CSV table of C-alpha atoms (C1' of nucleotides) in Angstrom, one decimal:
chain,number,residue,atom,x,y,z
A,698,MET,CA,3.1,26.3,22.4
A,699,ARG,CA,1.5,25.9,25.7
A,700,LYS,CA,3.5,25.2,28.8
A,701,PRO,CA,3.1,21.6,29.9
A,702,THR,CA,1.2,21.1,33.1
A,703,ASP,CA,2.6,19.2,36.1
A,704,PHE,CA,0.4,16.2,35.1
A,705,GLU,CA,1.9,16.2,31.6
A,706,GLU,CA,5.5,16.6,32.8
A,707,LYS,CA,4.9,13.6,35.1
A,708,VAL,CA,3.7,11.6,32.1
A,709,TYR,CA,6.8,12.5,30.1
A,710,GLU,CA,9.1,11.7,33.0
A,711,VAL,CA,7.6,8.3,33.6
A,712,CYS,CA,7.6,7.6,29.9
A,713,SER,CA,11.2,8.4,29.6
A,714,ARG,CA,12.1,5.7,32.1
A,715,ILE,CA,10.9,2.9,29.8
A,716,PRO,CA,14.0,0.8,29.0
A,717,LYS,CA,15.0,0.2,25.4
A,718,GLY,CA,13.5,-2.9,23.9
A,719,MET,CA,10.6,-2.8,26.3
A,720,VAL,CA,7.2,-1.3,26.1
A,721,SER,CA,4.7,0.0,28.5
A,722,THR,CA,1.0,0.9,28.5
A,723,TYR,CA,-1.0,4.0,29.0
A,724,SER,CA,-2.8,2.3,31.9
A,725,ALA,CA,0.6,1.4,33.5
A,726,ILE,CA,1.8,5.0,33.4
A,727,ALA,CA,-1.5,6.2,34.8
A,728,HIS,CA,-1.3,3.6,37.5
A,729,GLU,CA,2.3,4.7,38.3
A,730,MET,CA,0.8,8.1,39.0
A,731,GLY,CA,-1.8,6.6,41.3
A,732,LYS,CA,-4.7,7.5,39.0
A,733,ARG,CA,-6.7,6.0,36.2
A,734,CYS,CA,-6.3,8.8,33.8
A,735,TYR,CA,-5.1,6.7,30.9
A,736,ARG,CA,-6.9,8.9,28.4
A,737,ALA,CA,-5.3,12.0,29.7
A,738,VAL,CA,-2.0,10.2,29.4
A,739,GLY,CA,-2.6,9.6,25.7
A,740,GLN,CA,-3.4,13.2,25.2
A,741,ALA,CA,-0.3,14.3,27.0
A,742,LEU,CA,1.8,12.0,24.7
A,743,ASN,CA,0.0,13.3,21.7
A,744,LYS,CA,1.3,16.8,22.4
A,745,ASN,CA,4.7,15.5,23.4
A,746,PRO,CA,6.9,18.6,23.1
A,747,TYR,CA,10.0,16.5,24.0
A,748,PHE,CA,9.8,14.3,21.0
A,749,PRO,CA,13.3,12.7,20.7
A,750,ARG,CA,13.9,12.8,24.4
A,751,VAL,CA,10.8,11.0,25.4
A,752,PRO,CA,10.4,7.6,23.6
A,753,CYS,CA,6.6,7.9,23.3
A,754,HIS,CA,6.6,5.1,20.7
A,755,ARG,CA,7.3,2.6,23.5
A,756,VAL,CA,3.8,3.2,24.9
A,757,VAL,CA,1.0,1.0,23.6
A,758,MET,CA,-2.4,-0.1,24.6
A,759,ASN,CA,-3.2,-2.5,27.4
A,760,ASP,CA,-4.1,-5.2,24.9
A,761,GLY,CA,-0.8,-5.0,23.1
A,762,ARG,CA,-2.2,-2.9,20.3
A,763,ILE,CA,-0.3,0.0,18.9
A,764,GLY,CA,-2.8,2.8,19.5
A,765,GLY,CA,-1.9,6.0,17.7
A,766,PHE,CA,1.0,8.2,16.9
A,767,GLY,CA,1.1,11.9,16.3
A,768,PHE,CA,4.0,11.8,13.8
A,769,GLY,CA,3.4,9.7,10.8
A,770,GLY,CA,0.7,7.5,12.3
A,771,GLU,CA,0.9,3.9,13.4
A,772,ARG,CA,3.1,3.0,10.5
A,773,GLU,CA,5.9,5.1,11.8
A,774,LYS,CA,5.4,3.9,15.3
A,775,ILE,CA,5.7,0.3,14.3
A,776,LYS,CA,8.8,1.1,12.4
A,777,ARG,CA,10.4,2.7,15.4
A,778,LEU,CA,9.4,-0.3,17.5
A,779,LYS,CA,11.0,-2.7,15.1
A,780,ALA,CA,14.2,-0.7,15.3
A,781,GLU,CA,14.2,-1.7,19.0
A,782,GLN,CA,13.6,-5.3,18.3
A,783,ILE,CA,10.0,-5.1,19.1
A,784,GLN,CA,8.1,-6.9,16.4
A,785,VAL,CA,4.6,-6.1,15.5
A,786,LYS,CA,2.2,-8.5,13.8
A,787,ASN,CA,-1.3,-7.7,12.7
A,788,ASN,CA,-1.2,-4.5,14.7
A,789,ARG,CA,-0.2,-6.4,17.8
A,790,ILE,CA,3.0,-6.6,19.8
A,791,VAL,CA,4.7,-10.0,19.4
A,792,GLU,CA,5.2,-11.6,22.8
A,793,PHE,CA,3.7,-8.6,24.3
A,794,ASN,CA,3.7,-10.0,27.8
A,795,ASN,CA,7.4,-10.6,27.6
A,796,LYS,CA,8.3,-7.1,26.4
A,797,LEU,CA,5.9,-5.4,28.7
A,798,CYS,CA,7.5,-3.4,31.5
A,799,LYS,CA,4.9,-2.8,34.2
A,800,SER,CA,7.1,-1.4,36.9
A,801,LEU,CA,8.8,1.8,36.1
B,493,DC,C1',-18.5,26.3,35.0
B,494,DG,C1',-20.7,22.9,31.6
B,495,DG,C1',-19.8,20.5,27.4
B,496,DT,C1',-16.6,18.3,24.0
B,497,DT,C1',-12.5,15.8,22.8
B,498,DG,C1',-8.9,12.1,22.9
B,499,DA,C1',-2.5,8.0,21.1
B,500,DC,C1',-8.0,4.4,26.5
B,501,DC,C1',-10.5,0.3,28.8
B,502,DA,C1',-13.9,-3.3,29.7
B,503,DA,C1',-18.0,-5.5,28.8
B,504,DG,C1',-21.9,-6.3,25.9
B,505,DT,C1',-24.1,-7.4,21.3
C,622,DG,C1',-14.0,-11.5,14.7
C,623,DA,C1',-16.3,-6.3,14.4
C,624,DC,C1',-19.0,-2.9,16.3
C,625,DT,C1',-21.5,-0.3,20.3
C,626,DT,C1',-21.9,1.5,25.0
C,627,DG,C1',-20.7,3.4,29.2
C,628,DG,C1',-17.0,4.9,32.1
C,629,DC,C1',-12.8,7.2,32.8
C,630,DC,C1',-9.8,11.9,33.5
C,631,DA,C1',-7.2,16.1,32.2
C,632,DA,C1',-7.1,19.6,28.7
C,633,DC,C1',-9.6,22.8,26.0
C,634,DC,C1',-13.3,26.0,24.5
DNA sequence: CGGTTGACCAAGT
DNA sequence: GACTTGGCCAACC
């Protein structure tokens, strides 16, 4: 396994700050780092060496879509989200604007 | 050091 | 609604 870069560590750190029952977006995390590297954020989460520690399933697209998930695919991600009272309908977060946590 | 690859985004068709 | 295009940025080869 490769050692995570500073960039990736920052992504994991920010991601771990997302409160339970809330979600954030790749764009928001990138913005928190003062850059627009939303794609790189996604790649960092795909590797995600700190799986249980970092709740990467709370990170979704800017439109409220699910996006992807390395472990088990979107199905598993939706399942995990439902366990935190975040409901997903037709591949979209229900009341996404209400659950979204933009400031970390 | 140039080209390809993504858990992306926005605008156009 | 879906599909395509161009842009974006770090990691990888």
